[in-house]
Short mmCIF file of C-alpha atoms and ligand atoms in Angstrom, two decimals:
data_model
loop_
_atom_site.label_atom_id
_atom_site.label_comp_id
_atom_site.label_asym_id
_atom_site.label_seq_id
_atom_site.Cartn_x
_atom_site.Cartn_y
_atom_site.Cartn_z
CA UNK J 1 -3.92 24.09 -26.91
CA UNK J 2 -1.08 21.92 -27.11
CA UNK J 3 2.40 21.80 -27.87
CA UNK J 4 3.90 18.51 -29.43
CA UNK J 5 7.46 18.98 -28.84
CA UNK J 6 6.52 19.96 -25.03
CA UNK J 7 4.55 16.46 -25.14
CA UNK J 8 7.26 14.39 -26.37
CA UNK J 9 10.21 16.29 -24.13
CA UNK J 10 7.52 15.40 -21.15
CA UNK J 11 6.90 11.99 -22.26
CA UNK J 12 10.59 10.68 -22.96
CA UNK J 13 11.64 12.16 -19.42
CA UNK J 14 8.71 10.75 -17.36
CA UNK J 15 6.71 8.49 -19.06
CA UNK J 16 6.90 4.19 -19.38
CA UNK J 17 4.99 2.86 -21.46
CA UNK J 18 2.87 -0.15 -21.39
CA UNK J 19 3.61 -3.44 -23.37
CA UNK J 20 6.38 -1.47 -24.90
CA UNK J 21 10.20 -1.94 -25.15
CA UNK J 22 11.33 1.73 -24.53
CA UNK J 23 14.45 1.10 -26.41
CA UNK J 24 12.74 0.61 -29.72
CA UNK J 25 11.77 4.58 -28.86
CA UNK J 26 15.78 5.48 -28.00
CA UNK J 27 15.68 7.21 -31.12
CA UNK J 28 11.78 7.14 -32.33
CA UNK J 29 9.18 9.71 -30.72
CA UNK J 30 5.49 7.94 -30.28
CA UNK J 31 2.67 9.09 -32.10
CA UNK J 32 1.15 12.06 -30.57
CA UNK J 33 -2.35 11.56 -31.16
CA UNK J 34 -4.41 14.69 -30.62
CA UNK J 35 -8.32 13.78 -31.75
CA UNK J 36 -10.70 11.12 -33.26
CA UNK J 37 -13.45 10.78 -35.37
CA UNK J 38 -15.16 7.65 -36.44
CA UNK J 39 -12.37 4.95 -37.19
CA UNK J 40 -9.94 7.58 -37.71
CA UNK J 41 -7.26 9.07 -35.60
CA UNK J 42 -5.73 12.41 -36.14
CA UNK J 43 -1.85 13.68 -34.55
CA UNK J 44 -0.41 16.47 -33.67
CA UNK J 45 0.51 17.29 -37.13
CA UNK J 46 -2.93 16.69 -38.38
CA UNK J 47 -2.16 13.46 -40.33
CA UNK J 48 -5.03 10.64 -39.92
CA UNK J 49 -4.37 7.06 -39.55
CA UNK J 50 -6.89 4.41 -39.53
CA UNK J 51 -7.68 3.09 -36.01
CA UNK J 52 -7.86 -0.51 -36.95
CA UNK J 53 -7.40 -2.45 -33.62
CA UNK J 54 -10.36 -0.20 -31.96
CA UNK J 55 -7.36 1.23 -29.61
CA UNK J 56 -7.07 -1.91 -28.36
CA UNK J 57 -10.23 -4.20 -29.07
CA UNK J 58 -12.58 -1.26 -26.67
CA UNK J 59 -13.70 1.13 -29.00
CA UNK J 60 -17.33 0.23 -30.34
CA UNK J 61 -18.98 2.97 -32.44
CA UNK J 62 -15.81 5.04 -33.99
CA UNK J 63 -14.36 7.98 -31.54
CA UNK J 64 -16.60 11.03 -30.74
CA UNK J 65 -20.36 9.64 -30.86
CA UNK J 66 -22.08 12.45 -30.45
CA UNK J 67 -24.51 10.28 -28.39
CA UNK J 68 -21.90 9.36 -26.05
CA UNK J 69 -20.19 12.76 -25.77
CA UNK J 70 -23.37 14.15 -25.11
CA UNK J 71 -24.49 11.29 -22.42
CA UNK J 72 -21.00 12.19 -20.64
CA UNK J 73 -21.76 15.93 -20.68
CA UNK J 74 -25.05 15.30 -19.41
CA UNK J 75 -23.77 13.20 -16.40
CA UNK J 76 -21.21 15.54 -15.61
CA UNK J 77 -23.63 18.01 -14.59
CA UNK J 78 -25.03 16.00 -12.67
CA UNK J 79 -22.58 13.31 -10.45
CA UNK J 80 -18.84 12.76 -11.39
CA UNK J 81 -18.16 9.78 -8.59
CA UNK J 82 -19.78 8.36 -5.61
CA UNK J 83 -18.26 5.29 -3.86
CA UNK J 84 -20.17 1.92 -4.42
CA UNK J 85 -20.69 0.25 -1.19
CA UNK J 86 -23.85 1.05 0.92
CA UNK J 87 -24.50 3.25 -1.92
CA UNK J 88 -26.51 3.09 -5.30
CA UNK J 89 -26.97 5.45 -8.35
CA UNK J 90 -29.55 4.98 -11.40
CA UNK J 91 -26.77 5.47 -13.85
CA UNK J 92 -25.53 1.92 -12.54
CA UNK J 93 -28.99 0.32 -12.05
CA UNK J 94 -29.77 1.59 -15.85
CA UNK J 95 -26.53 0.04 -17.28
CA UNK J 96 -27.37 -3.52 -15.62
CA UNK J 97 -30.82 -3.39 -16.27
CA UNK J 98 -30.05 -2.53 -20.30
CA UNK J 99 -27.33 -5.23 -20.34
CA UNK J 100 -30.03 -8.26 -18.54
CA UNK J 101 -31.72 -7.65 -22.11
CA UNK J 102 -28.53 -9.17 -24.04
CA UNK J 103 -27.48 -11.74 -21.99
CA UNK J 104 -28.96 -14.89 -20.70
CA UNK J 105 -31.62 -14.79 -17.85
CA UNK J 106 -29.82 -17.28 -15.90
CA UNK J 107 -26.75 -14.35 -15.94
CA UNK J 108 -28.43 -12.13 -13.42
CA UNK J 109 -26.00 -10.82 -10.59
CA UNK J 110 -24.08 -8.29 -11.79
CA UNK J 111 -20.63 -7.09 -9.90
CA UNK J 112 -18.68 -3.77 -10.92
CA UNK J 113 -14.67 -3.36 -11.49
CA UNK J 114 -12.40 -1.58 -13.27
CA UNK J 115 -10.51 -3.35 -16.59
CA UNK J 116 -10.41 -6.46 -18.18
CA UNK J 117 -7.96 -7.72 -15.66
CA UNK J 118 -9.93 -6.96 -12.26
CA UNK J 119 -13.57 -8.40 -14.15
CA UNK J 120 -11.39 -11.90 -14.19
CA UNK J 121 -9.54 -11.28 -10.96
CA UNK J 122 -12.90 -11.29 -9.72
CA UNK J 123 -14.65 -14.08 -11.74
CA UNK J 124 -11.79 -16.36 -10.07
CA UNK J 125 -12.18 -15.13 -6.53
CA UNK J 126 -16.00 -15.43 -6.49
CA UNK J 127 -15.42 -19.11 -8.30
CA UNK J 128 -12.98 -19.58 -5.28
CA UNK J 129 -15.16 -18.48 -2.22
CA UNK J 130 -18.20 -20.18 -3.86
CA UNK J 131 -16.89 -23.48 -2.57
CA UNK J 132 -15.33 -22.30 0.17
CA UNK J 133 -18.71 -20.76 1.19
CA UNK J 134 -20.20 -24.35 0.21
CA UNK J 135 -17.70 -26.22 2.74
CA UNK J 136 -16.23 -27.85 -0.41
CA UNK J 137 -12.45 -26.75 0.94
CA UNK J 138 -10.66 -28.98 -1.54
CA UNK J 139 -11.99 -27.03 -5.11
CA UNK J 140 -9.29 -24.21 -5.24
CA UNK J 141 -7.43 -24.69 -8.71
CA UNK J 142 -8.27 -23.39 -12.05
CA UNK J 143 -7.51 -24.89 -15.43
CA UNK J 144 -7.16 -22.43 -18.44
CA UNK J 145 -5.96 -22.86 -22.17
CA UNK J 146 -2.49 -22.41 -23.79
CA UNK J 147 -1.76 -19.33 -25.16
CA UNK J 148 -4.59 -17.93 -23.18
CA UNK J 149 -4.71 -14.41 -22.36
CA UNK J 150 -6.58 -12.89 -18.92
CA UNK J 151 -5.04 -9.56 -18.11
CA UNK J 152 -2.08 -8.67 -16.30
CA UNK J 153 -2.66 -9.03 -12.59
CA UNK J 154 -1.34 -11.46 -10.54
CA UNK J 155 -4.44 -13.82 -10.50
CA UNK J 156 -5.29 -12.82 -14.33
CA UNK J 157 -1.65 -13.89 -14.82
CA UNK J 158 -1.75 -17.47 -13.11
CA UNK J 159 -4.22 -18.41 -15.70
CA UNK J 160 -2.46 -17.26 -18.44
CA UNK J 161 -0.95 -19.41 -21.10
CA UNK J 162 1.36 -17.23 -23.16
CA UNK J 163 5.52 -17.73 -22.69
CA UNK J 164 6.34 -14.37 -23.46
CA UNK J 165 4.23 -12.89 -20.95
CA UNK J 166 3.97 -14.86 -18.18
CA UNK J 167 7.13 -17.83 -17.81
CA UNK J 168 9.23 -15.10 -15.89
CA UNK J 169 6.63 -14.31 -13.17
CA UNK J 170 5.92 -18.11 -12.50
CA UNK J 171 7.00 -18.08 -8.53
CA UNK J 172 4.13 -15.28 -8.11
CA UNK J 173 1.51 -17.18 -9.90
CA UNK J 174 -1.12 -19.65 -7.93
CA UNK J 175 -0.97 -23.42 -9.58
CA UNK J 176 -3.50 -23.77 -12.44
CA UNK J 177 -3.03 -26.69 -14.84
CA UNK J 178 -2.59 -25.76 -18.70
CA UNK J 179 -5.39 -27.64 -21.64
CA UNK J 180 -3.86 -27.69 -25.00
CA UNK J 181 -5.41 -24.97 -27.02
CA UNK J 182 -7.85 -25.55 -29.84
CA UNK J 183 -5.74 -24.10 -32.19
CA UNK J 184 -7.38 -24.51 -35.44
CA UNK J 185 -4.77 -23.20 -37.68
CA UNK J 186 -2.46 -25.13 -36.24
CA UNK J 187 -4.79 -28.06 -36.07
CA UNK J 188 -2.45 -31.34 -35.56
CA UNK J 189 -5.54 -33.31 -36.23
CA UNK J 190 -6.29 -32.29 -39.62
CA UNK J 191 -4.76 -31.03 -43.00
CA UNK J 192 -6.18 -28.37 -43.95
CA UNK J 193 -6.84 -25.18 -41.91
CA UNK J 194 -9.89 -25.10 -39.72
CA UNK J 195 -12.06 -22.74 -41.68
CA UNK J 196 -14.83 -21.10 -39.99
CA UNK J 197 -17.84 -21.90 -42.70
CA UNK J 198 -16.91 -25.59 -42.25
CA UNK J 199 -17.14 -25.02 -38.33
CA UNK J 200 -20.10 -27.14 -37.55
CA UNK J 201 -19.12 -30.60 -40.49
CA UNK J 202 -14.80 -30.71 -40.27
CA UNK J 203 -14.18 -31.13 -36.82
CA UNK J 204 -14.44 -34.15 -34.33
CA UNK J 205 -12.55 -32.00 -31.55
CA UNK J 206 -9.94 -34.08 -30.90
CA UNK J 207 -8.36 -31.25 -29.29
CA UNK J 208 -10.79 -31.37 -26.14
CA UNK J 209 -8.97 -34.12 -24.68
CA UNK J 210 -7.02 -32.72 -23.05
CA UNK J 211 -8.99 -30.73 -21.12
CA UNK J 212 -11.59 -33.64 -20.77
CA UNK J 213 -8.59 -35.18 -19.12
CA UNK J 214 -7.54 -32.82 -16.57
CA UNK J 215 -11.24 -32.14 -15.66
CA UNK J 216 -12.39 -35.96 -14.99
CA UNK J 217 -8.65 -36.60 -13.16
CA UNK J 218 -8.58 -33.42 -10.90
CA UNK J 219 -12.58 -32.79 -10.79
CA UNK J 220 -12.65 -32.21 -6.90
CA UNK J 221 -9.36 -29.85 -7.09
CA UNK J 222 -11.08 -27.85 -9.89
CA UNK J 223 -12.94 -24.48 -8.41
CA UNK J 224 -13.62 -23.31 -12.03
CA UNK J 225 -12.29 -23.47 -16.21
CA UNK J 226 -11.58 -19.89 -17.82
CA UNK J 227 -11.52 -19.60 -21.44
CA UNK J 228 -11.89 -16.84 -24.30
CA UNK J 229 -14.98 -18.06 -26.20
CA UNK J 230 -14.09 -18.45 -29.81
CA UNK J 231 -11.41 -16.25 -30.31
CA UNK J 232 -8.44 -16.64 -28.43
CA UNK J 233 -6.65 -12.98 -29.02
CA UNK J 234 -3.46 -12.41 -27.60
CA UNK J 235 -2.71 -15.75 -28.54
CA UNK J 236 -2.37 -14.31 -32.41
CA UNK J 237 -6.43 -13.68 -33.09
CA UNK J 238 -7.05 -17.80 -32.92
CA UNK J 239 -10.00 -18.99 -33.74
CA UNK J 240 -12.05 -22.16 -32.84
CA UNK J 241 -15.66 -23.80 -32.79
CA UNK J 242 -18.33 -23.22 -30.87
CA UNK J 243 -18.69 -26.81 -30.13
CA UNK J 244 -15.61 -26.48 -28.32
CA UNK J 245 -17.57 -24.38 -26.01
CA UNK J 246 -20.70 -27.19 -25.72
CA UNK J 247 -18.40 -29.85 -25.08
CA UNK J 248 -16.86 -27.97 -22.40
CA UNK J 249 -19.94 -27.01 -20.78
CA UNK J 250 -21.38 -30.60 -20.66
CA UNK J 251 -18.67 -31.71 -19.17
CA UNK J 252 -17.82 -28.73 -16.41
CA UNK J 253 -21.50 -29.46 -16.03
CA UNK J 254 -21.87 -32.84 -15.07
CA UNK J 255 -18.62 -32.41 -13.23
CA UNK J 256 -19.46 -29.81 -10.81
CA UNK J 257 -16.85 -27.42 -11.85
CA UNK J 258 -17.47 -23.57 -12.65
CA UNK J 259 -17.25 -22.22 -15.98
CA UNK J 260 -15.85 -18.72 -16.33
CA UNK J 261 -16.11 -16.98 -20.36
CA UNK J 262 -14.08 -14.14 -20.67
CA UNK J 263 -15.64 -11.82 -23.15
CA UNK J 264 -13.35 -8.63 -22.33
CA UNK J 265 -12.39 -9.05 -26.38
CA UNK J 266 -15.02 -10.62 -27.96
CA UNK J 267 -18.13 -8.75 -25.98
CA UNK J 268 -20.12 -6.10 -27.58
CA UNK J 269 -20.82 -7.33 -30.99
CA UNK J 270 -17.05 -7.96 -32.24
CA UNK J 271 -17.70 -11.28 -33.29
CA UNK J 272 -20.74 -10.55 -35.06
CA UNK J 273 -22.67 -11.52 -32.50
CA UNK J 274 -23.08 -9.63 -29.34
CA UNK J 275 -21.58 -11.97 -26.93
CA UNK J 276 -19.43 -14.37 -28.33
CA UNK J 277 -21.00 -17.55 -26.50
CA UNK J 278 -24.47 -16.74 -28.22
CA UNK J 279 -22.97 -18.40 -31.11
CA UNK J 280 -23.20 -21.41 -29.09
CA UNK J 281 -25.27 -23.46 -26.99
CA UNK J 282 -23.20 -22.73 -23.97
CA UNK J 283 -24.05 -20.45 -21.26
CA UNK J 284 -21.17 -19.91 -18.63
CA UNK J 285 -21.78 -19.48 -14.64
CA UNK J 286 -20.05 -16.33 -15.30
CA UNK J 287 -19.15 -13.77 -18.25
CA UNK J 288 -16.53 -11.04 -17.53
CA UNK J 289 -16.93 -8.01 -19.66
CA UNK J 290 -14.88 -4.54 -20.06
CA UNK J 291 -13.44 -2.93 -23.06
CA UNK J 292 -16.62 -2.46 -25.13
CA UNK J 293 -18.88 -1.66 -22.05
CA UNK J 294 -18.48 2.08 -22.68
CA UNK J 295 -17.67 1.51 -26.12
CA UNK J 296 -14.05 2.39 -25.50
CA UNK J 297 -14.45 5.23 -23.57
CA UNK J 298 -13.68 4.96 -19.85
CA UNK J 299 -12.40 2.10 -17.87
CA UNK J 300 -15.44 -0.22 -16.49
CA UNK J 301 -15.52 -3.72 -15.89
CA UNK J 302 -18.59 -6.16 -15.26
CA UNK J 303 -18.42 -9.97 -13.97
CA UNK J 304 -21.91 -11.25 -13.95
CA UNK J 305 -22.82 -14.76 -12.69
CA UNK J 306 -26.27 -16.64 -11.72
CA UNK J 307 -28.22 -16.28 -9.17
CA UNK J 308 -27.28 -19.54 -7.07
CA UNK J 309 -23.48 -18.03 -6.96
CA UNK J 310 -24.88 -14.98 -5.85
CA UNK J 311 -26.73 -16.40 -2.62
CA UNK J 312 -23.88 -18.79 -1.76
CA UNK J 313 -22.91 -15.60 -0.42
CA UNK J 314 -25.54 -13.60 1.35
CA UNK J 315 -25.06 -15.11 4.70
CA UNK J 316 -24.73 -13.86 8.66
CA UNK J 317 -21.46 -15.05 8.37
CA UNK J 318 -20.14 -11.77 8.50
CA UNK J 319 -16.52 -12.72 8.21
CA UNK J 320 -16.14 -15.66 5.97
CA UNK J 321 -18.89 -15.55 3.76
CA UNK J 322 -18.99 -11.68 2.32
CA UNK J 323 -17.29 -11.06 -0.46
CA UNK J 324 -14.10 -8.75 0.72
CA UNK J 325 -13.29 -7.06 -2.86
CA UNK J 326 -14.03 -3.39 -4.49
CA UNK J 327 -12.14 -0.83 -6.81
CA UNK J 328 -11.84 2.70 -5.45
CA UNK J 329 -13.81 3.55 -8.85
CA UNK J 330 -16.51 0.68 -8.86
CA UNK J 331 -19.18 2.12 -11.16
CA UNK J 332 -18.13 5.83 -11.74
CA UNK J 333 -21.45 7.47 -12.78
CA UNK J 334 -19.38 8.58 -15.75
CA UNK J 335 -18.17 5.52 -17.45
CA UNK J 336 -21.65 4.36 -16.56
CA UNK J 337 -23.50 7.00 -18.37
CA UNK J 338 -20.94 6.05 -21.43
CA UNK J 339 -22.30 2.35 -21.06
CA UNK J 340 -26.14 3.17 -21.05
CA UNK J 341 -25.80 5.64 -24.21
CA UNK J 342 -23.61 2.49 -25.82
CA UNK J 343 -26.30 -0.26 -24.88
CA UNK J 344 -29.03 2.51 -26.41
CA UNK J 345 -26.98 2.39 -29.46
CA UNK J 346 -27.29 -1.70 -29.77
CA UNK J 347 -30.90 -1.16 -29.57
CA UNK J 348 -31.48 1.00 -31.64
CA UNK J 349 -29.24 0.05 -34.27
CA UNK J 350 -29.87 -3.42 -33.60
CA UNK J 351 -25.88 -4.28 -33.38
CA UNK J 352 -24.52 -6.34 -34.83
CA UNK J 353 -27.10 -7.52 -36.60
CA UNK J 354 -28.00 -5.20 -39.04
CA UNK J 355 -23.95 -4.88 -39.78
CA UNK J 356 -24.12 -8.44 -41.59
CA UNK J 357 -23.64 -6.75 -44.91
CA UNK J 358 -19.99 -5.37 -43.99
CA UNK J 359 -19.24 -8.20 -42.46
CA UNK J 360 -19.86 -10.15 -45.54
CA UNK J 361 -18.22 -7.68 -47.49
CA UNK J 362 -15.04 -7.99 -45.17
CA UNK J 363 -14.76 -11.62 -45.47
CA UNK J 364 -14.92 -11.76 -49.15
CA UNK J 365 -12.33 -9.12 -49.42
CA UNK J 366 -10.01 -10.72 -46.59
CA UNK J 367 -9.64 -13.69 -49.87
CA UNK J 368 -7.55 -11.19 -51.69
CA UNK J 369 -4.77 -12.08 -49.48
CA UNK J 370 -5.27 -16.07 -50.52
CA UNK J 371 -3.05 -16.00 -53.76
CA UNK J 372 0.04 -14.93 -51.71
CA UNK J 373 2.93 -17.12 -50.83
CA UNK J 374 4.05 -14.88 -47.76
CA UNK J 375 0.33 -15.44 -46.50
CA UNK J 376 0.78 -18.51 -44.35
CA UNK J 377 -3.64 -18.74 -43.08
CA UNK J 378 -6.10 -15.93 -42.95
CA UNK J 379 -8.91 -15.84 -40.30
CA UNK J 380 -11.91 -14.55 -39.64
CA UNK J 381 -14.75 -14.02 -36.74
CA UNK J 382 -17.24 -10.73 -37.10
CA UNK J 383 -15.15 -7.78 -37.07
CA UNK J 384 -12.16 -9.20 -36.22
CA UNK J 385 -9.74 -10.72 -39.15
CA UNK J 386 -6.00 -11.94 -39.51
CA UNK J 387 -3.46 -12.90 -41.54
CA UNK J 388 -0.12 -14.74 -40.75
CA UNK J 389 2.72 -13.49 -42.79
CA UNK J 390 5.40 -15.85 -43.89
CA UNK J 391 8.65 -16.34 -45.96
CA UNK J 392 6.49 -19.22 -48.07
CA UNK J 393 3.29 -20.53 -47.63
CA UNK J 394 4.08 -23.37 -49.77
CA UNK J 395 7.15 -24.12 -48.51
CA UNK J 396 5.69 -23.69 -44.79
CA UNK J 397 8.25 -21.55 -43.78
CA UNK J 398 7.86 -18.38 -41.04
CA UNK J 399 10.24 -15.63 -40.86
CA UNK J 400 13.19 -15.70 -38.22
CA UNK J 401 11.50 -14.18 -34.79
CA UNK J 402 14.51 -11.81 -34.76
CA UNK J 403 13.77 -10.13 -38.13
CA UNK J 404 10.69 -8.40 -36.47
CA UNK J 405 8.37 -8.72 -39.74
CA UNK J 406 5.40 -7.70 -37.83
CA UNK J 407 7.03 -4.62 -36.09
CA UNK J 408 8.97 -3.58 -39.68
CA UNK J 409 5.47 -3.93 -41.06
CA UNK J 410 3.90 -1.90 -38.43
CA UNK J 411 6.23 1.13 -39.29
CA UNK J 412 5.61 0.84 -42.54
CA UNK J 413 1.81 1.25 -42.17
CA UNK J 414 2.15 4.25 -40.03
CA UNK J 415 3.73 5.68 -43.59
CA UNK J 416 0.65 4.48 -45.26
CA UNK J 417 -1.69 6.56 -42.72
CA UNK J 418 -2.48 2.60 -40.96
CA UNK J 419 -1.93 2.26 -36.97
CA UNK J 420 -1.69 -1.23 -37.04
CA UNK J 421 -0.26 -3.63 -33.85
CA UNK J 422 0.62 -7.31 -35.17
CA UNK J 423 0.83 -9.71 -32.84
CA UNK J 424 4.24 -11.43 -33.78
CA UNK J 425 4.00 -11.53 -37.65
CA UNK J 426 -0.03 -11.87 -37.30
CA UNK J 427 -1.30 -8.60 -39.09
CA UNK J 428 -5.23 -8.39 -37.33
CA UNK J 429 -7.67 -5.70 -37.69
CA UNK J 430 -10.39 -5.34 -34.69
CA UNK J 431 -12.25 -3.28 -36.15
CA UNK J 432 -15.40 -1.01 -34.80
CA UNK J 433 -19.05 -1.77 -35.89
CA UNK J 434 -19.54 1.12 -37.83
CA UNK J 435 -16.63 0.88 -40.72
CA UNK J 436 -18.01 1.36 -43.76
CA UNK J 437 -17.26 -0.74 -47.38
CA UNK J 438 -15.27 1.85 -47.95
CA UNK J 439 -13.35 1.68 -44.34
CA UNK J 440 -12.61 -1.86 -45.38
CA UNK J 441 -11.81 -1.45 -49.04
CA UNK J 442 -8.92 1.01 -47.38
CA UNK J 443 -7.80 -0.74 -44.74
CA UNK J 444 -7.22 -3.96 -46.14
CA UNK J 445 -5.60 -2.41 -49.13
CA UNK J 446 -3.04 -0.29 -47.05
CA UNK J 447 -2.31 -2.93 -44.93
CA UNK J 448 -1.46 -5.54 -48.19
CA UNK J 449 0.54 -2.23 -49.12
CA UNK J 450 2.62 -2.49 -46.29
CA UNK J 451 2.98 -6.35 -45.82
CA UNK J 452 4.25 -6.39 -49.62
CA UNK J 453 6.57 -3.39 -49.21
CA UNK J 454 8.04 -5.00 -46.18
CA UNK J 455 8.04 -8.78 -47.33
CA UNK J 456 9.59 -7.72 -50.13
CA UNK J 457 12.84 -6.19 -48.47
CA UNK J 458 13.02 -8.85 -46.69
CA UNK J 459 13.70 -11.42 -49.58
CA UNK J 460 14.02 -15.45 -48.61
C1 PLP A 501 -9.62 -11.71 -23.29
C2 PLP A 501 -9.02 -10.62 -22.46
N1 PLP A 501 -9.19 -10.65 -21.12
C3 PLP A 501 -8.70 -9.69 -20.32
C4 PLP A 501 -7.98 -8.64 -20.86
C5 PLP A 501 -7.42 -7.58 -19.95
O1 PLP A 501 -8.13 -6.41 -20.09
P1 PLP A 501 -7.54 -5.03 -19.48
O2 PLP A 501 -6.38 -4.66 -20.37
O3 PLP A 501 -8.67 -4.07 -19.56
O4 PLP A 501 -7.10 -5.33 -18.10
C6 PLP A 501 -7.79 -8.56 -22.24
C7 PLP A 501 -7.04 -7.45 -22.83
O5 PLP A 501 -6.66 -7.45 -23.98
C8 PLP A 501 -8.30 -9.58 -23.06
O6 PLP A 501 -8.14 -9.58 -24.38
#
């Protein structure tokens, strides 16, 4: 069916891949990965490895639900693609109608894309025209949070707030102004680490100033905010209150600015809730949703906003008011059919909620890594948890960016059957809503496996 040396002569010719140095694969062949099954992966040669970042933070119930297999074979029979303007189909109309249950009422207009990236492309753009469409010419700029982490197109990029990826394409990005990021593990307010039991007693938020400041001193510049809620991802799986997320919303409230959550990560129960903003008493104007929407599947993308957005819109005003954006594949009856049988499976599992036993179970055993030195903070929200590994803990000192700890630690858990991806030397597991005890018990202890192996070849 297929043959892996073909595969690998085919790839190294013609193939670049994404987020990837291609010389660190000069003389290293990728993984050729050939099936899945629940959290597992399976290559070429048959050897499994534990999927534990959900290949990449989208897959939902394991790989190959039946369910969703057989809601994809059923739609294929039926309607492969139709374009999406002038046009409806009921496998779209079910997927919106199953989602209205989750979310807040006031989130009721619902507007298709592709990926992570176009949901917030289009979240900024509708936040954009709004005022435009209101008259209020002057609200055009965005603020967003350091470290913060939108996608990859251009727009997606201008609010992003991680060096690495974006400083070198700063002449193609539109101005946005920068809030420091409530970085809790890095918390310059406090001396011990932000912890997330203690969430709701440690914290005064000292960190919102600065975003309290740019708001009030720019307020009639400011079209919209954008923000991860809770977890910040990319920027190393940080984690912070949810009263971050009130204090924002007050004040983006009584300021008339537009408040944007991106839940592309932390949507679909990976935070132990469904959305990540139901652990709070904020609700955004909009939420922008992918990855889990067809629980890893196929690409689809939703940005959803209230109603009053919505009709700033509908107008006679043909040319100025419409809004002039669409995706050749704007809800493809497939990756919707994959999205209804994955909303079935939150209802009728009741997901997350009736997952709160593993989830306790993973946070208890996440403390094993507490009594090491080369541990520098461990982390935790739902599904998702992370360590920071570190020449000493107790003498606060990180390994040399140039030693690669996190990569040499990532080839070692490939030996141990583990596909993990650090972020820097932050080891994170995003795992899927079904792992088992068992799934954890294993995961956790090939990953200290590797850490160890790899720590300890480093020396001081
Ligand atoms: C919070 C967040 N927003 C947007 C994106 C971009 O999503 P995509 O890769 O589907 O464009 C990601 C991807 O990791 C993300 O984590």
């Amino acid at each position: 069916m297929y043959d892996k040396e073909r595969t690998l002569a085919t790839d190294r010719r013609l193939i670049w891949h994404p987020y990837t140095q291609m010389k660190d694969y000069a003389d290293r062949d990728p993984l050729v990965m050939v099936r899945g099954e629940g959290v597992k992966l399976y290559d070429a040669d048959g050897t499994e490895y534990y999927d534990t970042l959900s290949s990449w933070w989208c897959n939902v119930h394991g790989h190959g639900h039946p369910d969703i297999n057989q809601g994809l074979i059923d739609q294929l029979g039926r309607l492969e693609h139709v374009h999406f303007a002038g046009i409806t189909h009921p496998g779209a109309a079910e997927v919106v109608d199953r989602l209205s249950a989750f979310l807040h009422p006031s989130l009721c207009r619902h507007f298709f894309s592709d990926s992570g990236a176009t949901s917030t492309e289009v979240a900024l753009k509708m936040a954009f025209q709004y005022w435009q469409n209101l008259g209020q010419k002057k609200k055009t700029r965005f603020v967003f949070l350091e470290n913060a982490y939108h996608g990859d197109t251009a727009g997606a990029m201008s609010v992003g707030g991680i060096a690495l990826y974006h400083k070198l394409y700063a002449p193609l990005r539109f101005k946005s102004w920068q809030a420091a990021s409530p970085q809790c593990r890095t918390c310059p307010h406090r001396k011990s680490a932000f912890t997330y039991a203690a969430r709701d007693t440690a914290c005064a938020l000292e960190c919102f100033q600065s975003m309290e400041k740019i708001l009030t001193r720019r307020r009639r510049e400011i079209a919209a905010v954008i923000v991860e809620p809770l977890l910040q991802g990319a920027a190393g799986i940080s984690v912070y209150p949810p009263a971050y997320l009130e204090r924002l919303r007050e004040l983006t409230r009584e300021l008339d600015i537009l408040l944007i959550f991106d839940e592309v990560a932390t949507g679909f129960g990976r935070t132990g809730t469904r959305f990540a903003y139901q652990q709070s008493g904020a609700v955004p104007d909009f939420i922008c949703l992918a990855k889990g929407l067809t629980a890893g599947y196929l690409p689809m993308a939703l940005t959803v906003t209230r109603e009053p957005i919505y009709q700033a819109f509908v107008s006679d005003d043909l040319a100025s008011k419409t809004f002039f954006h669409g995706h050749t594949y704007t809800a493809n009856p497939l990756a919707c059919a994959a999205a209804i049988e994955n909303l079935k499976l939150f209802e009728t599992q009741d997901l997350p909620a009736s997952r709160a036993k593993v989830l306790a179970y993973f946070s208890q055993r996440l403390r094993q890594f507490e009594s090491f030195d080369f541990i520098g903070d461990i982390r935790q929200l739902g599904f998702v948890g992370a360590v920071d590994v570190v020449k000493s803990r107790a003498a606060k000192k990180r390994f040399e960016p140039a030693r690669r700890i996190g990569w040499q630690i990532y080839l070692q858990s490939l030996r141990n059957n583990l596909l993990l991806r650090p972020l820097d030397d932050t080891i994170y597991w995003f795992l899927p809503l079904m792992v088992t005890k068992e799934d954890v018990d294993a995961i956790l202890a090939k990953s200290r496996e590797a850490i160890q192996t790899v720590v300890a070849a480093a020396g001081k």
